[in-house]
Short mmCIF file of C-alpha atoms and ligand atoms in Angstrom, two decimals:
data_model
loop_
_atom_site.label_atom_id
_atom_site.label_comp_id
_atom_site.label_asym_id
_atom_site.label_seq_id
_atom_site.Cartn_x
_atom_site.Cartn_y
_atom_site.Cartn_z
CA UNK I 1 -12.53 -18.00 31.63
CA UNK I 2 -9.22 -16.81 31.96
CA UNK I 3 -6.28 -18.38 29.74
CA UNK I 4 -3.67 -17.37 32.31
CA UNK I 5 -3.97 -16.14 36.34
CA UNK I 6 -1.99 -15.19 39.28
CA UNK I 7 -3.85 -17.89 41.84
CA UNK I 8 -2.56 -18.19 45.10
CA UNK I 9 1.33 -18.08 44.42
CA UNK I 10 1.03 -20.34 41.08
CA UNK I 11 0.47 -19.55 37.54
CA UNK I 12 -2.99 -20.98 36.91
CA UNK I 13 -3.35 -21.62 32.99
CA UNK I 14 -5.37 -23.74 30.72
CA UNK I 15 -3.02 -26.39 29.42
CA UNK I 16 -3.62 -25.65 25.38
CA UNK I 17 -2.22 -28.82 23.93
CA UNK I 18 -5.12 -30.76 25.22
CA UNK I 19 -7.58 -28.68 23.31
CA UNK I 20 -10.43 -28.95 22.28
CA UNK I 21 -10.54 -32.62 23.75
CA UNK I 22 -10.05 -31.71 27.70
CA UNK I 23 -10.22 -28.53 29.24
CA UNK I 24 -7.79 -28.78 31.84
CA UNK I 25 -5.38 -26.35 33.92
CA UNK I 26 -1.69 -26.64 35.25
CA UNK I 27 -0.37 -24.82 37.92
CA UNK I 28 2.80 -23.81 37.71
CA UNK I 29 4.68 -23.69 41.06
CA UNK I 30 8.21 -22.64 39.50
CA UNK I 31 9.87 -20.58 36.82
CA UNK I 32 11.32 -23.84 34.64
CA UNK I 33 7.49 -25.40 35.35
CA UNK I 34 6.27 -22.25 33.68
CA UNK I 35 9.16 -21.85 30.73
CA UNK I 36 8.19 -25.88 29.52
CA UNK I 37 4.68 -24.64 29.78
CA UNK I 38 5.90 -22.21 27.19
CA UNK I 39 8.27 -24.00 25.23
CA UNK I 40 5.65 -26.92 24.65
CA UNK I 41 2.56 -23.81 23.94
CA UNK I 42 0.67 -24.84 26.91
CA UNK I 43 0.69 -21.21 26.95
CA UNK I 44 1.16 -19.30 23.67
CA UNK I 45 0.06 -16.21 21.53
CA UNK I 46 1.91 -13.16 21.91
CA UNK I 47 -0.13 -11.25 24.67
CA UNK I 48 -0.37 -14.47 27.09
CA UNK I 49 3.28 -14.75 26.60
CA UNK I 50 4.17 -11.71 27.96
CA UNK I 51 1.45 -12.07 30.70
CA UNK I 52 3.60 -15.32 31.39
CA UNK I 53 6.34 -13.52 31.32
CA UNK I 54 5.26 -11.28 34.35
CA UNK I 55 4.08 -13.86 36.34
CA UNK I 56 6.97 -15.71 35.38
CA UNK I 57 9.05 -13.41 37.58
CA UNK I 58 6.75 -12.96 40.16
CA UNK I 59 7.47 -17.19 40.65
CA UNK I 60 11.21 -16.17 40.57
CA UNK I 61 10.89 -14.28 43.73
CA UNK I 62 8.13 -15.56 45.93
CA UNK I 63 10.65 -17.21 48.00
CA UNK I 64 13.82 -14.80 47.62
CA UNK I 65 15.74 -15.00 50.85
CA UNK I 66 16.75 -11.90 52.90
CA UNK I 67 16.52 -7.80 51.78
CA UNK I 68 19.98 -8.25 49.95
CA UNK I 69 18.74 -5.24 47.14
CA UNK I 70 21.98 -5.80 45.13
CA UNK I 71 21.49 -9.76 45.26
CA UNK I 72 17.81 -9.45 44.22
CA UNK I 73 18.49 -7.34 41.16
CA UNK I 74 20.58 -9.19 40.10
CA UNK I 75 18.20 -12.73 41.07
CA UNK I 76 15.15 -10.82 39.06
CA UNK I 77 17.91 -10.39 36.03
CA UNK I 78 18.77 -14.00 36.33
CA UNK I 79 14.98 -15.37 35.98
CA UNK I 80 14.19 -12.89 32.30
CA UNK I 81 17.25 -14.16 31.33
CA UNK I 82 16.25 -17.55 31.38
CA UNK I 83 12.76 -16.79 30.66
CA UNK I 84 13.81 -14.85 27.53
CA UNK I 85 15.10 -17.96 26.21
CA UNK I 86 11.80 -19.80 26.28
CA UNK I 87 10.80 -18.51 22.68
CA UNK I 88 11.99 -15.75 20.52
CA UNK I 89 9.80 -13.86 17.94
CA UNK I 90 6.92 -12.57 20.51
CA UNK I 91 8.31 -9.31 21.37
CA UNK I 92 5.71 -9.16 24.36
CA UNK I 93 7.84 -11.15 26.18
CA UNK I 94 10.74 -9.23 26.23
CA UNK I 95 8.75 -5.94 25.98
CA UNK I 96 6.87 -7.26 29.36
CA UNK I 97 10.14 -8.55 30.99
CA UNK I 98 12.24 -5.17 30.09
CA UNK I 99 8.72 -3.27 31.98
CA UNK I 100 9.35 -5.71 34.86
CA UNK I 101 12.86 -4.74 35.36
CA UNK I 102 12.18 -1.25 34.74
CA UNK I 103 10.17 -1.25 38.29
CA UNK I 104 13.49 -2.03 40.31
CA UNK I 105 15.36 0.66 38.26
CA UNK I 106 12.32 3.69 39.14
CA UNK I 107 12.64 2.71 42.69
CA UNK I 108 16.50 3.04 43.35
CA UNK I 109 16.07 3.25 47.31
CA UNK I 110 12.77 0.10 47.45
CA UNK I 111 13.84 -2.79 49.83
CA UNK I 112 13.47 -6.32 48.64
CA UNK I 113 9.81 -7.00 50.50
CA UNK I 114 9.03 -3.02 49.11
CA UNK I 115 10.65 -4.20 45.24
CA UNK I 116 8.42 -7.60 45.71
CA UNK I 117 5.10 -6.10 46.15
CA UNK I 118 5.60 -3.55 43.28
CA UNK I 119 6.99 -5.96 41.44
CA UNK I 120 3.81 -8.13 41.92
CA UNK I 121 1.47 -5.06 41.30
CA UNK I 122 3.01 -4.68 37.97
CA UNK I 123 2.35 -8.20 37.04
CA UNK I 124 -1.11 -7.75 38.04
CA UNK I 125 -1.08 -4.47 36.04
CA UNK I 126 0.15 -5.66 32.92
CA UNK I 127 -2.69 -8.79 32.88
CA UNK I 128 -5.60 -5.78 33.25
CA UNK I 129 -4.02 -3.78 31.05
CA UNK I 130 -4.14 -6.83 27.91
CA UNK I 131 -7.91 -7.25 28.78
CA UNK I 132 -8.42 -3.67 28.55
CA UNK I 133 -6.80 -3.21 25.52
CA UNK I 134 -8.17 -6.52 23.79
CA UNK I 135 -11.90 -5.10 24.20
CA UNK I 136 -10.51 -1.22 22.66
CA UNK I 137 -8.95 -3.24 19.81
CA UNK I 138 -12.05 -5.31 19.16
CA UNK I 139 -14.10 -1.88 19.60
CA UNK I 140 -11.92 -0.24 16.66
CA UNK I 141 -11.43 -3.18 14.99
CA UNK I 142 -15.23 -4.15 14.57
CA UNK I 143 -15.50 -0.93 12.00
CA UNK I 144 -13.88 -2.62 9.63
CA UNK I 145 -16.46 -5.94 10.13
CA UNK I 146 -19.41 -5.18 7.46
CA UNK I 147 -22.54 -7.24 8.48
CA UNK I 148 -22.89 -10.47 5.78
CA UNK I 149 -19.19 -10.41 5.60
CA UNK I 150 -16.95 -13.81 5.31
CA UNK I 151 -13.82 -13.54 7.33
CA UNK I 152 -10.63 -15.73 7.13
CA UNK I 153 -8.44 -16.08 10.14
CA UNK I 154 -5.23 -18.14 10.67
CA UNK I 155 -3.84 -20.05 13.90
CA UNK I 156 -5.15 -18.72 17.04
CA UNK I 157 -5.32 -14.58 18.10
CA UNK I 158 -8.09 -15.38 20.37
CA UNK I 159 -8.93 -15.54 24.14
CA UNK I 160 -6.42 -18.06 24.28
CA UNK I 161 -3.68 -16.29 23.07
CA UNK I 162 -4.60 -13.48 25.60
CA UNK I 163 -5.79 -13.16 29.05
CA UNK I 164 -9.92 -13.82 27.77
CA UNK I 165 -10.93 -11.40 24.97
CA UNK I 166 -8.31 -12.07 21.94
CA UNK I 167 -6.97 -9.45 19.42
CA UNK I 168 -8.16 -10.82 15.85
CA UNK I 169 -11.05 -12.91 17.01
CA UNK I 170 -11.71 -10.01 19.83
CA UNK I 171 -12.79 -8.00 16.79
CA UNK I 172 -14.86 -10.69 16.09
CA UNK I 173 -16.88 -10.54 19.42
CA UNK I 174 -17.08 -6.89 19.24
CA UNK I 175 -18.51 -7.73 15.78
CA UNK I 176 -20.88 -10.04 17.29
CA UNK I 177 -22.18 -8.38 20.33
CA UNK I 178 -22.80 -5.18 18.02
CA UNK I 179 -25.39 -7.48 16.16
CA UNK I 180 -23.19 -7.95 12.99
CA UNK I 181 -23.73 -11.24 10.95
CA UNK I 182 -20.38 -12.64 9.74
CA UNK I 183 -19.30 -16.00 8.91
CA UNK I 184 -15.46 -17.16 9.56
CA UNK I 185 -13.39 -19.57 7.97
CA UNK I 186 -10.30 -20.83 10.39
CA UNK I 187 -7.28 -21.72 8.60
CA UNK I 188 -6.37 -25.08 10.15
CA UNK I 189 -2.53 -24.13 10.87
CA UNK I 190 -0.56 -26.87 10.46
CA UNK I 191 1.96 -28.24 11.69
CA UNK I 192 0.23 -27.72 15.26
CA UNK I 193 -2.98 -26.93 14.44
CA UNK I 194 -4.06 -23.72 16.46
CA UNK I 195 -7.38 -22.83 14.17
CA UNK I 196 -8.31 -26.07 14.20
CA UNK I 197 -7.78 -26.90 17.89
CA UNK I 198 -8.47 -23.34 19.39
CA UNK I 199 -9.67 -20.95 16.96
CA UNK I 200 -12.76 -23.24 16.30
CA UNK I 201 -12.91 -24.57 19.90
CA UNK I 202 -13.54 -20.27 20.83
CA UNK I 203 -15.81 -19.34 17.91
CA UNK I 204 -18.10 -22.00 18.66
CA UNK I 205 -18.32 -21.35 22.42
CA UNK I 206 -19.33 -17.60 21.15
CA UNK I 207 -21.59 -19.09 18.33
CA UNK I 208 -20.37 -17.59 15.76
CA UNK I 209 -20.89 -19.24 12.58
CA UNK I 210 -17.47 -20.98 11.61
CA UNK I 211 -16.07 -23.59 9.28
CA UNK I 212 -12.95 -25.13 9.65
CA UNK I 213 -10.47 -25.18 5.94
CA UNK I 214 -7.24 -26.72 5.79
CA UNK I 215 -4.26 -24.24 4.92
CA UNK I 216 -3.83 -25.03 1.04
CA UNK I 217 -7.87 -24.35 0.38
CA UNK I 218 -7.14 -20.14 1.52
CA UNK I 219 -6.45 -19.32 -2.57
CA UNK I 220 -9.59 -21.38 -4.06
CA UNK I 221 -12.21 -19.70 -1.29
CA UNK I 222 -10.58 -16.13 -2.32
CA UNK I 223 -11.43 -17.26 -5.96
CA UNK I 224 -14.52 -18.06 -5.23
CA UNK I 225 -15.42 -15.11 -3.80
CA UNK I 226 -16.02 -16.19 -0.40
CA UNK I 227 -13.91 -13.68 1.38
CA UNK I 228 -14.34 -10.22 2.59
CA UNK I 229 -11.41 -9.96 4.41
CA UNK I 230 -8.75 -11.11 6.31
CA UNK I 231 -8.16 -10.60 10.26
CA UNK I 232 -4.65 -12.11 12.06
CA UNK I 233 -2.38 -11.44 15.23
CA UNK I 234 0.99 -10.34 15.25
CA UNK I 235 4.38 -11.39 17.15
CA UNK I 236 5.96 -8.55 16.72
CA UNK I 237 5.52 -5.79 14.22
CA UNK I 238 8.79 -3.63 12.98
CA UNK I 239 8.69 0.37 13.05
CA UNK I 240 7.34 -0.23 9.46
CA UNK I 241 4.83 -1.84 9.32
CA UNK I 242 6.54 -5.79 8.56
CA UNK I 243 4.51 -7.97 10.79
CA UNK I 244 6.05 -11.54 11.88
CA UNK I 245 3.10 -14.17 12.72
CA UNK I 246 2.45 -17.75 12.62
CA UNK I 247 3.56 -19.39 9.58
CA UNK I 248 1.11 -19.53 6.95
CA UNK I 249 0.12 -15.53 7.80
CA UNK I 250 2.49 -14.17 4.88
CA UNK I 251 0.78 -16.87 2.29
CA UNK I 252 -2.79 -15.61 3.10
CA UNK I 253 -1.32 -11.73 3.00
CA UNK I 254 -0.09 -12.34 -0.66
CA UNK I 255 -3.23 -14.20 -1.81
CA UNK I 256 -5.43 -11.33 -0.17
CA UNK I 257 -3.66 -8.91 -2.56
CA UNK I 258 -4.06 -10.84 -5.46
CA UNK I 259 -7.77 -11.37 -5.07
CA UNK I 260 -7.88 -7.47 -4.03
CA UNK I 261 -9.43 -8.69 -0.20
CA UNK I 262 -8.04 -6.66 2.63
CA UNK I 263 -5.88 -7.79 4.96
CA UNK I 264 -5.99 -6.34 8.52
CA UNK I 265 -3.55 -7.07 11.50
CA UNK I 266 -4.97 -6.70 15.14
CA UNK I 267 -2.43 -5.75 18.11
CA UNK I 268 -1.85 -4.21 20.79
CA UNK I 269 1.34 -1.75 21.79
CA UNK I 270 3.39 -4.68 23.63
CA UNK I 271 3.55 -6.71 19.94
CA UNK I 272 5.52 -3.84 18.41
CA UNK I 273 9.20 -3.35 18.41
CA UNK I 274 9.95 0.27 17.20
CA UNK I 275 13.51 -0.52 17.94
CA UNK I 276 13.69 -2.87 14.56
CA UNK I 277 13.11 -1.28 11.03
CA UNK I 278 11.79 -3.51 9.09
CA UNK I 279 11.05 -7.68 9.46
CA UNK I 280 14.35 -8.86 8.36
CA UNK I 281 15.48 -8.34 12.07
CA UNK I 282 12.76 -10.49 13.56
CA UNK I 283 13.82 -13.08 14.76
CA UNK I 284 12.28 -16.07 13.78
CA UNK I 285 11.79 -19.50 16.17
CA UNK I 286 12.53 -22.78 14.19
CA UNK I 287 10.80 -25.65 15.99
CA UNK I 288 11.45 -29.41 15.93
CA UNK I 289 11.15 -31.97 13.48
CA UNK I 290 8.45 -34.16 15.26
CA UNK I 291 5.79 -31.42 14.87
CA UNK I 292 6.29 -31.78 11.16
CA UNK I 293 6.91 -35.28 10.84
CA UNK I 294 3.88 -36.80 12.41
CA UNK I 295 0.71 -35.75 14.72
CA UNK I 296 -0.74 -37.59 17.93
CA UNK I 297 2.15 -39.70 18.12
CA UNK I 298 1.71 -40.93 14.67
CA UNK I 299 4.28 -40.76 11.45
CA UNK I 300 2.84 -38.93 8.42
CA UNK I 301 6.13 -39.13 6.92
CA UNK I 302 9.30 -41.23 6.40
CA UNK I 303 11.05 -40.86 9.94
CA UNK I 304 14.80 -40.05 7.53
CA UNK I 305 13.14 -37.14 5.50
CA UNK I 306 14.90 -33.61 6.38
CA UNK I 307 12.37 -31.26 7.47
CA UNK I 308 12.20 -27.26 7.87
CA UNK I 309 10.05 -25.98 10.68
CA UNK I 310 10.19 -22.44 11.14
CA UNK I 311 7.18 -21.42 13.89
CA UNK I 312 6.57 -17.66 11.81
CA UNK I 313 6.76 -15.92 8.78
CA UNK I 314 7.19 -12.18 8.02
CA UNK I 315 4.15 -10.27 6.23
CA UNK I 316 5.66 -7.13 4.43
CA UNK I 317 4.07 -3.79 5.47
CA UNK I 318 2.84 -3.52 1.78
CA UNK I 319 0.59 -6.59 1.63
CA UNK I 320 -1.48 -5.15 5.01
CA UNK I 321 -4.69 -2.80 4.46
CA UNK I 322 -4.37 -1.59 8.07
CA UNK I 323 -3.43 -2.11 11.82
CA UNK I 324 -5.46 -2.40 14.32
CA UNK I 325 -4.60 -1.30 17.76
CA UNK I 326 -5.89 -0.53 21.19
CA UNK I 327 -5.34 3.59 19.96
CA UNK I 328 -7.10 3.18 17.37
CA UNK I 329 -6.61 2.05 13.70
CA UNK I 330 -3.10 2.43 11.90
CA UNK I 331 -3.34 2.76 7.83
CA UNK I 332 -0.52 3.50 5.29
CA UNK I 333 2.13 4.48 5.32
CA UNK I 334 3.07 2.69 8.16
CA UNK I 335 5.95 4.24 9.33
CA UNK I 336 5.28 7.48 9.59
CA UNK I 337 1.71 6.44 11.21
CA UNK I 338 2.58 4.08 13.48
CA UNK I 339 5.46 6.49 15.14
CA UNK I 340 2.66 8.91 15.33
CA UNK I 341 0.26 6.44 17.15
CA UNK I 342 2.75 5.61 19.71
CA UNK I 343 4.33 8.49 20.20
CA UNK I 344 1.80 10.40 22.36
O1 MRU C 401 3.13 -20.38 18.10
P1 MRU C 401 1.97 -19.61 18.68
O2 MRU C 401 0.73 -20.43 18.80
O3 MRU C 401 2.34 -18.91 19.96
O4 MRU C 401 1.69 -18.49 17.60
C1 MRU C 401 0.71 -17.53 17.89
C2 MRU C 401 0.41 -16.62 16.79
O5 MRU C 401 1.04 -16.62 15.76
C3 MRU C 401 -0.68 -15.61 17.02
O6 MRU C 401 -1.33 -15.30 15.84
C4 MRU C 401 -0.03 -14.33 17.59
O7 MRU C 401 0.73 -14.63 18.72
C5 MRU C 401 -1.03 -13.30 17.92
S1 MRU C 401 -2.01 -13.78 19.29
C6 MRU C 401 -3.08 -12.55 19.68
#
């Protein structure tokens, strides 16, 4: 099952808001078909965005007119700008679109049809490369899983917010498949409910043993002693260490610390921004006041109350044990380790 494909000219992808209810797929024929497919997380988790992102431009060309080079450079620049602005705090996005662009610039003398088909091989490129990477982070990431351990997770870092492998719950596979026995406990993730929808929907495909909590039950299970450890995504993770992810992450990072539970983060390469020091610069996307307000069309609250709605929160570098990426596993002190990681 793949969340997101290249099929025959469209972007094929599984149409997340009707999970776990229908499992259904939209194609999209068009770039502004594909940006609302973003903007309403049809598609969504930071590696499947910047897959998006690729094939987002390769539906901005198909039908280009003509071998005008100057005219298509500046056509390709016109479709990232607009898909930049379907959602801001997954750096893959940008990272992906900036890689896309970087294709025309390495091939100064390509004609159009030439600049079309390399484009379309990077595209291709850049969706192998996330289910490459997705099984090497669940391979290093699946040290860290100790058979008879109790895992907590929060929204959704799984096949569905890749290609089909996952970066948190990829770890979890890995885990699996090596013959580990773990049990996980999916933070529902309110206001749109990704662990409840789709991190539950996945584990129980892979029968894994899983139990749904709402959000405000993470500190009494931590009491209790019924976690081992803790295993999110990222959006984007500074040059030290400060990871943005969904909102809800930064609340689980500080309880983790006070009940002395580790706290990992599982990424790949594309989710950090080295050019951004710490998390204050991320930015962060503030959604609408519907998602809070009600669910399924129905009012939970007074229609006049003033809501707040931001999409992610910012985990500080200090609250995480470690980092897991596709080169291996990133520990303290972040900044210095993380430039050393990437660097070769
Ligand atoms: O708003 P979403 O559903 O796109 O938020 C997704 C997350 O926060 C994920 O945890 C993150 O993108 C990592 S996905 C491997």
């Amino acid at each position: 099952m793949a969340t997101i494909s290249w099929h025959k000219g469209c972007v094929k992808l599984i149409d997340q808001t009707q999970l776990p209810q229908k499992l259904e797929y939209i194609h999209c024929r068009d770039v502004k078909t594909l940006w609302q497919a973003i903007r309403r997380l049809s598609v969504r988790g930071a590696p499947a965005l910047g897959v998006a992102a690729a094939l987002g431009v390769l539906l901005g060309i198909k039908s280009f007119p003509g071998n005008d080079r100057k005219r298509f450079v500046w056509h390709v620049d016109k479709i990232s700008t607009y898909l930049a602005t379907s959602r801001p705090t997954a750096v893959n996005l940008f990272n992906v679109l900036a890689r896309m662009k970087q294709v025309i610039r390495c091939y100064p003398e390509a004609s159009v049809t030439q600049l079309k088909s390399l484009l379309r091989k990077e595209a291709l490129a850049i969706g192998k490369e996330d289910r490459r990477r997705c099984r090497q982070m669940g391979s290093w990431g699946a040290r860290l899983v100790r058979s008879g351990s109790r895992l907590m997770t929060v929204c959704n870092a799984g096949a569905l917010a890749t290609v089909d492998y996952g970066t948190a719950l990829g770890v979890m596979y890995t885990a699996k498949r090596q013959g580990k026995k773990f049990a996980v406990y999916a933070c529902e993730t309110r206001p749109l409910l990704q662990g409840a929808r789709l991190t539950t929907w996945e584990l129980l495909k892979a029968k894994i043993d899983t139990t749904l909590i709402c959000d405000n039950m993470a500190a009494t299970l931590m009491r209790q002693g019924k976690i081992d450890a803790v295993f999110t995504g990222a959006d984007r993770i500074a040059a030290n260490g400060d990871t943005a992810n969904k909102i809800g992450t930064y609340n689980l990072a500080v309880l983790a610390r006070h009940h002395q539970i580790p706290f990992y983060v599982v990424a790949p390469e594309s989710s950090f921004d080295l050019s951004i020091a710490t998390g204050q610069e991320i930015p962060i996307e503030e959604r609408n006041r519907e998602e809070v307000l009600g669910f399924g069309g129905r009012l939970t609250a007074p229609q006049q109350v003033k809501v707040y709605n931001p999409a992610f929160d910012v985990t500080d570098h200090a609250l995480i044990t470690a980092i897991v990426t596709e080169k291996g596993i990133i520990r303290p002190p972040f900044k210095r380790n993380i430039q050393k990681t990437f660097r070769d």
